[in-house]
Coordinates of N, CA and C in Angstrom, one line a residue:
Chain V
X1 N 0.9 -1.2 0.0 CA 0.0 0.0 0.0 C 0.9 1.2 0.0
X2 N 0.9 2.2 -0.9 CA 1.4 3.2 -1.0 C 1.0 4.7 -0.3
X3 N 1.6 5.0 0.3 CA 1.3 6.2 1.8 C 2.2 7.1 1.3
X4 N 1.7 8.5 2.2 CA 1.8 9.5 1.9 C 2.1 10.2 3.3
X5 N 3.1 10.6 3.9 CA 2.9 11.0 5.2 C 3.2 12.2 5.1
X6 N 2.6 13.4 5.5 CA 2.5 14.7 5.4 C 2.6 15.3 7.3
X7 N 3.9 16.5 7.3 CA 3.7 16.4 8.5 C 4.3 18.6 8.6
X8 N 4.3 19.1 9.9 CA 3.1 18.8 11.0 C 1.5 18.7 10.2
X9 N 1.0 18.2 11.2 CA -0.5 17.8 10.9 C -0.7 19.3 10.7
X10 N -0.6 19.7 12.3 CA -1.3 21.2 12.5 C -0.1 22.1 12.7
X11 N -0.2 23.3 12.1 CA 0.9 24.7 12.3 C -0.2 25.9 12.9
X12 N 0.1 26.5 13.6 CA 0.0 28.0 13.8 C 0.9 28.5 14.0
X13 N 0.9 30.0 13.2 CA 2.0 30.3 13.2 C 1.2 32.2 13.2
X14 N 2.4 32.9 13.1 CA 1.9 34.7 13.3 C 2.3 35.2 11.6
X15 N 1.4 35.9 11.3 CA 1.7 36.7 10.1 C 3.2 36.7 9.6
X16 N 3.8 36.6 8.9 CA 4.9 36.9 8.2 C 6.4 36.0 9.0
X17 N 5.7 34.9 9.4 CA 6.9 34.0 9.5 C 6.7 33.0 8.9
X18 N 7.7 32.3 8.4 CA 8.4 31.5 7.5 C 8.0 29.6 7.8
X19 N 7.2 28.8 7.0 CA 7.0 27.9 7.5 C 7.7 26.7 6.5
X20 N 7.5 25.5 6.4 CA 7.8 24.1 5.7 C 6.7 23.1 6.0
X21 N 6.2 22.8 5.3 CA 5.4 21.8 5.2 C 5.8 20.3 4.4
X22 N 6.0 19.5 4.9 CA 6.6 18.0 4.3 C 5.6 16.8 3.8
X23 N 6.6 16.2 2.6 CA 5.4 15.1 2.2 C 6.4 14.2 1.9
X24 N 6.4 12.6 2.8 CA 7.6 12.0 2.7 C 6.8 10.4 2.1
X25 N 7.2 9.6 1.6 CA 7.1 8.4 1.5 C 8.0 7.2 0.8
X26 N 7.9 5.9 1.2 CA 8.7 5.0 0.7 C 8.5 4.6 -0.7
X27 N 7.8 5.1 -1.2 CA 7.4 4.8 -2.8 C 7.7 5.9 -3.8
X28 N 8.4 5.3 -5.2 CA 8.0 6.7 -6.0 C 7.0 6.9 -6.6
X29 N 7.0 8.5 -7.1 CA 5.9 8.9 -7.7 C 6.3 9.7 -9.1
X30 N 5.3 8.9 -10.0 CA 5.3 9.8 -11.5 C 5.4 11.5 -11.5
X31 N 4.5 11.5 -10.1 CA 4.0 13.7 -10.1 C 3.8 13.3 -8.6
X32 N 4.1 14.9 -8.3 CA 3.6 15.3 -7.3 C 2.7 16.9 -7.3
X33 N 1.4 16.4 -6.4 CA 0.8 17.9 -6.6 C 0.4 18.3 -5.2
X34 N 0.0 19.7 -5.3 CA -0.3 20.2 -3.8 C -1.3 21.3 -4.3
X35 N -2.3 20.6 -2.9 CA -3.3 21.7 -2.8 C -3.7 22.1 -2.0
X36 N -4.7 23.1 -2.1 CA -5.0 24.1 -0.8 C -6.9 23.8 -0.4
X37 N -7.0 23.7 0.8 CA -8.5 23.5 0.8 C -9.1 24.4 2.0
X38 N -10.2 25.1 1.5 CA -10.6 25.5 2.2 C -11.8 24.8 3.2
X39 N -12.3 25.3 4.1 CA -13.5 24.6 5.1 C -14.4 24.3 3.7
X40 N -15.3 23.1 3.7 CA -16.3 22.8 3.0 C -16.1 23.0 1.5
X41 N -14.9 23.5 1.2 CA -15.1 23.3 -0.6 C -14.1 22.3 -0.9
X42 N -13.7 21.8 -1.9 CA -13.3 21.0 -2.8 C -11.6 21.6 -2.9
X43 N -10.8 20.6 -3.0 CA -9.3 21.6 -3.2 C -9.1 21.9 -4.2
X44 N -7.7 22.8 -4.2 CA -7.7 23.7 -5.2 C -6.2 23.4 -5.5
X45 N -5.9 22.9 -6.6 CA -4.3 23.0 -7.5 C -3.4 23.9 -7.6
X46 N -2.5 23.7 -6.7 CA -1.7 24.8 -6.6 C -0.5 24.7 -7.5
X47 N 0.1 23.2 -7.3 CA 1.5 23.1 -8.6 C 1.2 21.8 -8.3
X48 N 2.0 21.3 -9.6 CA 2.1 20.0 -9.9 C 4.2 19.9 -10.5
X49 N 4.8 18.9 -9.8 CA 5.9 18.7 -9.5 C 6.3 17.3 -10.6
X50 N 7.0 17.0 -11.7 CA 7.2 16.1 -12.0 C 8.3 15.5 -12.2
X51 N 9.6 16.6 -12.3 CA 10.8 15.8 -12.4 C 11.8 15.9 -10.8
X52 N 12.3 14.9 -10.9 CA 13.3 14.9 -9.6 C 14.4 16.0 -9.6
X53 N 14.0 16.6 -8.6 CA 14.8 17.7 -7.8 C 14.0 19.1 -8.4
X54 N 12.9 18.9 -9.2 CA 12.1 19.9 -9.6 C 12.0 21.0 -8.2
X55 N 12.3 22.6 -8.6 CA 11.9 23.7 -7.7 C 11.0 24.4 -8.3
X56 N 9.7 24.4 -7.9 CA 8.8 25.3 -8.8 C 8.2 26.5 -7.9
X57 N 8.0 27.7 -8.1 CA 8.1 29.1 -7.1 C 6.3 29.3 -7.2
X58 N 5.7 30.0 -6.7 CA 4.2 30.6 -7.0 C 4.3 31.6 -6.1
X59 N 4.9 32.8 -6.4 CA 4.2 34.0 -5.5 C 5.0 33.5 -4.5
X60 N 5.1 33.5 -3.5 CA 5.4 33.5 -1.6 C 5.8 32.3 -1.5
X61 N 5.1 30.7 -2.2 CA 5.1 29.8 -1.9 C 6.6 28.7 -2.8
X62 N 7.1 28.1 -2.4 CA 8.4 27.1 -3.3 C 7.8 25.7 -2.6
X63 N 8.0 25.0 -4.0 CA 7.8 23.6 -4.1 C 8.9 23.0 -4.6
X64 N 9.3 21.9 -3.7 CA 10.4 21.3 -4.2 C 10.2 19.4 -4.1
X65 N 10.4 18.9 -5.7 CA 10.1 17.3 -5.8 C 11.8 16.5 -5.1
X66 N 11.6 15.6 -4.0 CA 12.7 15.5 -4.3 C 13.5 14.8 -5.5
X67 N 15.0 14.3 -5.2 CA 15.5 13.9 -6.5 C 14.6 12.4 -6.8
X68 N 14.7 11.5 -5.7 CA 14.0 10.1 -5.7 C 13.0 10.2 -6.3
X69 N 12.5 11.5 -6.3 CA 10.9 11.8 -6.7 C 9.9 10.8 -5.4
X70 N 10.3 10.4 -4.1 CA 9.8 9.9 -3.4 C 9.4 11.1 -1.9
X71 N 9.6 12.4 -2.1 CA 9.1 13.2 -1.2 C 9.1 14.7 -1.6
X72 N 8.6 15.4 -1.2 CA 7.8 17.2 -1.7 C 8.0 17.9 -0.3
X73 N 8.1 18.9 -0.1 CA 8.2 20.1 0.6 C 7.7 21.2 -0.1
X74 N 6.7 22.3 0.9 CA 6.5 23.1 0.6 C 6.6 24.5 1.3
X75 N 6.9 25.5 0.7 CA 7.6 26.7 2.0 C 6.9 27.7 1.4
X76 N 6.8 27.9 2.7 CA 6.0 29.8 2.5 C 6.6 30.3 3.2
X77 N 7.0 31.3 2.7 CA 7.7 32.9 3.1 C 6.9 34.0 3.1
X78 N 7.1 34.5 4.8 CA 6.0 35.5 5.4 C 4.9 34.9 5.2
X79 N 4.5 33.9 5.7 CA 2.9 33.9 6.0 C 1.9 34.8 6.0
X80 N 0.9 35.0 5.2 CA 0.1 35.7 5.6 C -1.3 35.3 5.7
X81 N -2.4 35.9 6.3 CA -3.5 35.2 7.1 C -4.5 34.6 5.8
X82 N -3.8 35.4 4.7 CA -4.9 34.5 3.2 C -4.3 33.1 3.0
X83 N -2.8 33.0 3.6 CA -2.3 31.4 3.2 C -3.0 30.2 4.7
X84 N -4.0 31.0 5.2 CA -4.7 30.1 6.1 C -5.6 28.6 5.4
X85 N -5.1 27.7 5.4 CA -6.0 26.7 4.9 C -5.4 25.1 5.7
X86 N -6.0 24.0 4.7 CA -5.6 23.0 4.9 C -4.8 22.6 3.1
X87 N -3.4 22.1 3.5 CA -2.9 22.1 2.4 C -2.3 20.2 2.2
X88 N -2.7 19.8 1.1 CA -2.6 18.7 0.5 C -1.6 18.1 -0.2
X89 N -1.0 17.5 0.3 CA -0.3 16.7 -0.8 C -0.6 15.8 -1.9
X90 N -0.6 15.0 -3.4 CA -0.9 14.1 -3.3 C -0.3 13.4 -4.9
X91 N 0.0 12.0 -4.2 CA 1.3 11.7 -5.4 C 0.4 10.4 -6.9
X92 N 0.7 10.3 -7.8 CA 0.4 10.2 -8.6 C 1.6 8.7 -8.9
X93 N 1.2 7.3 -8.6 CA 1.8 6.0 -8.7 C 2.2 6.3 -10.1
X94 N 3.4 5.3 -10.5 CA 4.5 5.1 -11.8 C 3.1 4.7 -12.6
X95 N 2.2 4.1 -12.5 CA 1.6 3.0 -13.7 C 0.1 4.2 -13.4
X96 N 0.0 5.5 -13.0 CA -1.3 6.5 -12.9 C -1.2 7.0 -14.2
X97 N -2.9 6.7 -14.7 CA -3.3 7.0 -16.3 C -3.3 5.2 -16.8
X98 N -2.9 4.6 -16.5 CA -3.2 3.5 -16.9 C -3.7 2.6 -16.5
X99 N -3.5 1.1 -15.1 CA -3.7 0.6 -14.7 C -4.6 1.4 -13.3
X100 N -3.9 2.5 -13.2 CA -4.3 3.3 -11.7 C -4.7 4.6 -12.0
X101 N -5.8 4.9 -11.3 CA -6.3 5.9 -11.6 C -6.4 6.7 -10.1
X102 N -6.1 6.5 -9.4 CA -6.1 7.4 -7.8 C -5.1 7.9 -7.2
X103 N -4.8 9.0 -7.1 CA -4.0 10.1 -6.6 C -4.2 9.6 -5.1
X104 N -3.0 9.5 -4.4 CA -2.8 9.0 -3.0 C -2.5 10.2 -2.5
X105 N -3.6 10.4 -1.3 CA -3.2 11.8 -0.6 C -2.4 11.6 0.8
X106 N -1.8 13.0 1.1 CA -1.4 12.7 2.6 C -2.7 13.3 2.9
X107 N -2.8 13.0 4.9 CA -3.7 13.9 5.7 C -3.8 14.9 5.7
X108 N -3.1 15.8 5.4 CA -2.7 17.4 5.2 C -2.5 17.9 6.3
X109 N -1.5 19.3 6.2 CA -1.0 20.0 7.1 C -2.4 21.1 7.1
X110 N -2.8 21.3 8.3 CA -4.0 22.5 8.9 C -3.2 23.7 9.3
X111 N -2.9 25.1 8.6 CA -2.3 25.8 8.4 C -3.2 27.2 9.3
X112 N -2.6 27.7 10.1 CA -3.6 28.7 10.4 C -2.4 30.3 10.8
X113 N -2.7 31.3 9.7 CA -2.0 32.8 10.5 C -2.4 33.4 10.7
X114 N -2.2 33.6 12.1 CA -2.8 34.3 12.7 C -1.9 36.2 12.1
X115 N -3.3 37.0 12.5 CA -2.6 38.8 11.8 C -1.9 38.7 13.2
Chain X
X1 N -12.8 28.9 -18.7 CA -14.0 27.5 -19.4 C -14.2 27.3 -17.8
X2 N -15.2 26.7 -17.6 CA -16.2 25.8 -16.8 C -15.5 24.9 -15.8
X3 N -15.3 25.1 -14.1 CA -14.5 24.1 -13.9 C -15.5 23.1 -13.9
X4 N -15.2 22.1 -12.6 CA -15.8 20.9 -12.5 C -16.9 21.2 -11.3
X5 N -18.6 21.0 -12.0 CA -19.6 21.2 -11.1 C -20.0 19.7 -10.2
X6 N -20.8 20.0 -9.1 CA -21.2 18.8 -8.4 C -22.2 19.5 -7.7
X7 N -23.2 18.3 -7.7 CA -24.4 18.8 -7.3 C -25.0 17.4 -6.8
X8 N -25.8 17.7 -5.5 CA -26.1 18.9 -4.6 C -25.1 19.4 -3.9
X9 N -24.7 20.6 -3.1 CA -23.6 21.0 -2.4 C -23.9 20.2 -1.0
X10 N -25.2 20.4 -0.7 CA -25.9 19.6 0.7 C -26.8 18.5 0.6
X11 N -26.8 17.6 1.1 CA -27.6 16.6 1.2 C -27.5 16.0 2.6
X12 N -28.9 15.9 3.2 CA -29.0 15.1 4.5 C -30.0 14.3 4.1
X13 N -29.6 13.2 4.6 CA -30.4 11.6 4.5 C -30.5 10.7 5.6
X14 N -31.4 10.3 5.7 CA -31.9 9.4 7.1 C -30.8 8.0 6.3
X15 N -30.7 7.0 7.7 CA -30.0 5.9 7.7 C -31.0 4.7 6.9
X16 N -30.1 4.5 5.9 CA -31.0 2.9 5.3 C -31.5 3.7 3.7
X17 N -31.4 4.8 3.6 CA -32.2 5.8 2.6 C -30.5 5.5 0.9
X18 N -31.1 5.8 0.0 CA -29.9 5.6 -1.0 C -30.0 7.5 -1.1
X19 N -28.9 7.4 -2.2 CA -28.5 9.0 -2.8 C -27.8 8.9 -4.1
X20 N -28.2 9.7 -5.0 CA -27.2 10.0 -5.3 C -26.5 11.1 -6.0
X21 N -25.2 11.3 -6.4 CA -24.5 12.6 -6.6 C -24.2 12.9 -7.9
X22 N -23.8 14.3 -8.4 CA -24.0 14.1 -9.9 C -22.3 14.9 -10.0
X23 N -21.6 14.9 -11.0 CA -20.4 15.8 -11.0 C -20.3 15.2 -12.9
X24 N -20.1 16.9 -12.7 CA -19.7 17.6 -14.7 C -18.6 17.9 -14.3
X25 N -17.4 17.2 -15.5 CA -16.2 17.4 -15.5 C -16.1 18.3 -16.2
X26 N -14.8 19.1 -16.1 CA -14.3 20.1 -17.2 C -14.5 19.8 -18.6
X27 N -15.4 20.6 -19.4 CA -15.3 20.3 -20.9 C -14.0 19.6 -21.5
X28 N -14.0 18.4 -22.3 CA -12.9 18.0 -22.8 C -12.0 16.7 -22.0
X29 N -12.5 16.7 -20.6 CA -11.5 15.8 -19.6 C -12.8 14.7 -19.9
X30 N -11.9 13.8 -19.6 CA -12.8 12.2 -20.0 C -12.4 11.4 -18.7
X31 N -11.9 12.0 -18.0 CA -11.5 11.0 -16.9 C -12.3 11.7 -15.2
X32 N -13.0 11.1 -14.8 CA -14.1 11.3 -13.4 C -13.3 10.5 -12.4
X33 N -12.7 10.8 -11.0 CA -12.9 10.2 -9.8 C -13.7 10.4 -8.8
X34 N -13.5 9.8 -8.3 CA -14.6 10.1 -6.9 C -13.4 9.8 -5.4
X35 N -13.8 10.8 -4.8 CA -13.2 10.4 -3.8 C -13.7 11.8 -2.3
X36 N -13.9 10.3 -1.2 CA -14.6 10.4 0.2 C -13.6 11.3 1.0
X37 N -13.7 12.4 1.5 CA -13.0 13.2 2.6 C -13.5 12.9 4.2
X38 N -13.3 12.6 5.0 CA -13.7 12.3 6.1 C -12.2 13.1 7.2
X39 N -12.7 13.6 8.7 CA -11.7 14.5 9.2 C -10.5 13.3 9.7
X40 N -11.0 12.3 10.0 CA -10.1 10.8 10.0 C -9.6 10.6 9.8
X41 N -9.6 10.1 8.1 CA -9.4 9.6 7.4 C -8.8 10.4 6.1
X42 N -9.3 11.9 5.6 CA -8.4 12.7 4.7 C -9.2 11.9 3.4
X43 N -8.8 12.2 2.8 CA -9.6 11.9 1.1 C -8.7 10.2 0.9
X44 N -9.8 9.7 0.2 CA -9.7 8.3 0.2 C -10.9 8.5 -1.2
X45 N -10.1 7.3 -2.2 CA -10.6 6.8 -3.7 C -11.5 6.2 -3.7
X46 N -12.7 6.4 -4.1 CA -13.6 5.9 -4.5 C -13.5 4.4 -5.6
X47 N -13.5 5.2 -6.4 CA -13.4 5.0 -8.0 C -13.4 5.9 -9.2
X48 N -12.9 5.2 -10.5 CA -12.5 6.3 -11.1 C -13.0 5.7 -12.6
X49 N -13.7 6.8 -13.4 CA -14.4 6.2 -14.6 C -13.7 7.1 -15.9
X50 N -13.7 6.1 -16.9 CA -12.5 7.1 -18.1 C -13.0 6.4 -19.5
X51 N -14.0 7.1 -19.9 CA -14.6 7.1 -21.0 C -15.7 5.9 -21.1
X52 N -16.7 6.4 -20.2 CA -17.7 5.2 -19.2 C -17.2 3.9 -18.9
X53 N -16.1 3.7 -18.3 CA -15.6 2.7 -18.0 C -15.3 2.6 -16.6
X54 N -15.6 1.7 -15.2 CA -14.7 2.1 -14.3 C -13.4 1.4 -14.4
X55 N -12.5 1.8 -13.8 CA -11.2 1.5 -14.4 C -10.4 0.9 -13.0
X56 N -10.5 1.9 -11.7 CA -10.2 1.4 -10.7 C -11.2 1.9 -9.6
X57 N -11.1 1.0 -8.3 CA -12.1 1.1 -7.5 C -11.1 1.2 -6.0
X58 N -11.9 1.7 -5.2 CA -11.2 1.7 -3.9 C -11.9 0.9 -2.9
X59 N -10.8 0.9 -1.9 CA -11.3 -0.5 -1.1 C -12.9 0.5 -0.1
X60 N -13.8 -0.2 -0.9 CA -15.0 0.5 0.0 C -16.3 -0.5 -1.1
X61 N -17.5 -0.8 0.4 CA -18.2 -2.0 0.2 C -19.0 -1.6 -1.2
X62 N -20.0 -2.6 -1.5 CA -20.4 -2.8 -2.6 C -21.7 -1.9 -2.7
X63 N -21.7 -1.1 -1.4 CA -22.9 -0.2 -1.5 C -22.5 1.4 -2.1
X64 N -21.4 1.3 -2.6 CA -21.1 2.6 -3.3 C -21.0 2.1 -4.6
X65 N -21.8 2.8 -5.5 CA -21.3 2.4 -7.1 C -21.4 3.7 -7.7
X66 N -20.7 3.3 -9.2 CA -21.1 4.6 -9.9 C -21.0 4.2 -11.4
X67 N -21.4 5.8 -12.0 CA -21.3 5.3 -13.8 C -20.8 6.9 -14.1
X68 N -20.6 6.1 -15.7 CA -20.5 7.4 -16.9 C -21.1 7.8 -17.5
X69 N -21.5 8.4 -18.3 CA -22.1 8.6 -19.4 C -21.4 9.3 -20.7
X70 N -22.0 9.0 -21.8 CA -21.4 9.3 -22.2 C -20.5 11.0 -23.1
X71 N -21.4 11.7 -22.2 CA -20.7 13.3 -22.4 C -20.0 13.4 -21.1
X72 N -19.6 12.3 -20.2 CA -18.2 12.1 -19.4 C -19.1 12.5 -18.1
X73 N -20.4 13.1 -17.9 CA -20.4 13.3 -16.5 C -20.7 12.2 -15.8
X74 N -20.8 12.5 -14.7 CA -20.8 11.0 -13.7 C -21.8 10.8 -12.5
X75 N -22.2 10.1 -12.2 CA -22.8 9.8 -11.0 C -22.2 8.4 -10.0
X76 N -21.7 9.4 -8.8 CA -22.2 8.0 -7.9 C -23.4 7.9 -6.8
X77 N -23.8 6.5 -6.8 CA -24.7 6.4 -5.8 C -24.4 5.5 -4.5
X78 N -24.6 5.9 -3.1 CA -24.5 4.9 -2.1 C -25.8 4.7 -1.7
X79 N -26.2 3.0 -1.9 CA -27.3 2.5 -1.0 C -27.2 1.9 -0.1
X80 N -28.4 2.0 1.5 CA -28.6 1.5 2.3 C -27.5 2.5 3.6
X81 N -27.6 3.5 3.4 CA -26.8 5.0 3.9 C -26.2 4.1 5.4
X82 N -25.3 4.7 5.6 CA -25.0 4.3 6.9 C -24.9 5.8 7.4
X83 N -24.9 5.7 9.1 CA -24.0 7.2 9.8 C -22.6 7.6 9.7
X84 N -21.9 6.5 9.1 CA -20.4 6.5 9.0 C -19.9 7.1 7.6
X85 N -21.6 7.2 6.6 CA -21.0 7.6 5.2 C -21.3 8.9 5.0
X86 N -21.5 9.7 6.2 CA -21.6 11.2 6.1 C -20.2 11.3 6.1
X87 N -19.8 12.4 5.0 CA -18.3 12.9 4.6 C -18.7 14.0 3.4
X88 N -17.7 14.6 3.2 CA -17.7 15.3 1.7 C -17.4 14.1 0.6
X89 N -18.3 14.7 -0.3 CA -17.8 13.5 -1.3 C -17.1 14.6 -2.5
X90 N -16.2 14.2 -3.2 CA -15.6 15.0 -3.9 C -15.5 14.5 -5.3
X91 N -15.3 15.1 -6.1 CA -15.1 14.3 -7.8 C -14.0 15.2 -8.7
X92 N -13.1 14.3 -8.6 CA -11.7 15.0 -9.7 C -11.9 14.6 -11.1
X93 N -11.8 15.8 -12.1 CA -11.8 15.5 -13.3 C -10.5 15.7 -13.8
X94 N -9.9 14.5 -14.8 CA -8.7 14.9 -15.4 C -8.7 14.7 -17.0
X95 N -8.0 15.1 -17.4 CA -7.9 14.9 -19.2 C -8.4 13.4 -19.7
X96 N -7.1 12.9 -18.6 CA -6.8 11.4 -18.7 C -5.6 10.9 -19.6
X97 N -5.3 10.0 -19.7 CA -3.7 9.3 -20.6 C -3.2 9.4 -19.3
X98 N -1.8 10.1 -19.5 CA -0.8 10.1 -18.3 C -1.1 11.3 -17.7
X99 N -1.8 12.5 -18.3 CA -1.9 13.4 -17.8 C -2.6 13.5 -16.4
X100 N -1.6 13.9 -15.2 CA -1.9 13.7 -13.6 C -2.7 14.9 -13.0
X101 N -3.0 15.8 -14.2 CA -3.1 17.1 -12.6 C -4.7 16.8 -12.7
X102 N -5.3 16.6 -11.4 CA -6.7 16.7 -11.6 C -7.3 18.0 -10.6
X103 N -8.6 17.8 -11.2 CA -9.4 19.4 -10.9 C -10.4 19.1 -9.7
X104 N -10.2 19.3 -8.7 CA -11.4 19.3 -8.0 C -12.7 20.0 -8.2
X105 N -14.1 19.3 -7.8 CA -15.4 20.3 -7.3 C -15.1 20.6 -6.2
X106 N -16.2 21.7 -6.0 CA -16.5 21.9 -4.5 C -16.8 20.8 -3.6
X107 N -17.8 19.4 -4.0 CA -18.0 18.8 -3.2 C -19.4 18.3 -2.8
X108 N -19.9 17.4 -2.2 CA -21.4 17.5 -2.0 C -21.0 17.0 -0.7
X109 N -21.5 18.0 0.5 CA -21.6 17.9 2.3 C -22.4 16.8 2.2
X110 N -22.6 15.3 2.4 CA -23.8 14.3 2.9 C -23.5 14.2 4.2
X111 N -24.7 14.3 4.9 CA -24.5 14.3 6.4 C -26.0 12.7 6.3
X112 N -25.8 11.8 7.1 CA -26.7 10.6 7.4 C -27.5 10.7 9.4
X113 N -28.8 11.1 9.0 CA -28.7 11.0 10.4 C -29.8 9.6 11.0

């Protein structure tokens, strides 16, 4: 069974400090993607990670695949209280689009900044 | 263009009662999942349908099914409701082939009381 371990579960943190969010596991993965969920809606696609050692930037936020392609990190710089959410990881098995069709999530890190 | 709709946003249903959910993928994407959010548990695969076909299934009993149709939207249905199957239900649409990134709905809230 292929897992996804995403850690801290929970962060609080204060406006405009600097956090890491981790997504580690024993398996590789074709892609890695991350997203952002708000209470009650559906997530939302933030980047999609596919080659090993990939660094991909968005505004405030850096995503990095590792080289194994078997773990993701995500960092925000200065926090601010709009990057409040619950954020997802979730990897995409070698044989996904063909035999497999389900994106394996972590539990996600619960992000909260406070002003 | 149109993301991915799902409907109803809310649904409450007595225990033993069926349901079911409707989700329109992105114009163009041929590939539908389904997958259960619970605060426990975190999103967990339903099943996944790619050009009305299901293709893979997740470990969950035989009272969840679903279909395609063929302009790609999708339905699943759970019968015989339990209180354990209140969760968000969610539905990712993707192109499909190899292409990985999928699009979330909002979601449909089922609460079982």
């Amino acid at each position: 069974t292929q897992l996804l371990e995403q850690s801290p579960q929970f962060l609080s943190i204060q406006e405009g400090e600097n956090l890491t969010v981790y997504c580690n596991s024993s398996s590789v993965f074709s892609s890695l993607q991350w997203y952002r969920q708000e209470p009650g809606e559906g997530p939302v696609l933030l980047v999609t990670v596919v080659t090993g050692g990939e660094v991909k930037k968005l505004k405030r936020l850096t995503f990095q695949f590792g080289d194994a392609r078997k773990d993701s990190s995500l960092h925000i710089t200065a926090a601010q209280p709009g990057d409040t959410g619950l954020y997802l990881c979730a990897g995409a098995p070698m044989n996904y689009g063909g035999s497999q069709g389900n994106l394996i999530f972590g539990k996600g890190t619960k992000l909260s900044v406070k002003p | 263009k149109a993301g991915v709709t799902q409907t109803p946003r809310y649904l409450i249903k007595t225990r033993g009662q069926q349901v079911t959910l409707s989700c329109s993928p992105i114009s163009g994407h041929r590939s539908v999942s389904w997958y259960q959010q619970t605060p426990g548990q975190g999103l967990q695969f339903l099943f996944e349908y790619f050009s009305e076909t299901q293709r893979n299934k997740g470990n969950f009993p035989g009272r969840f099914s679903g279909r395609q149709f063929s302009n790609s939207r999708s339905e699943m249905n759970v019968s015989t409701l339990e209180l354990g199957d209140s969760a968000l239900y969610l539905c990712a649409s993707r192109l499909g082939g190899t292409n990985t990134e999928a699009f979330f709905g909002q979601g449909t809230r089922l609460t079982v009381v």
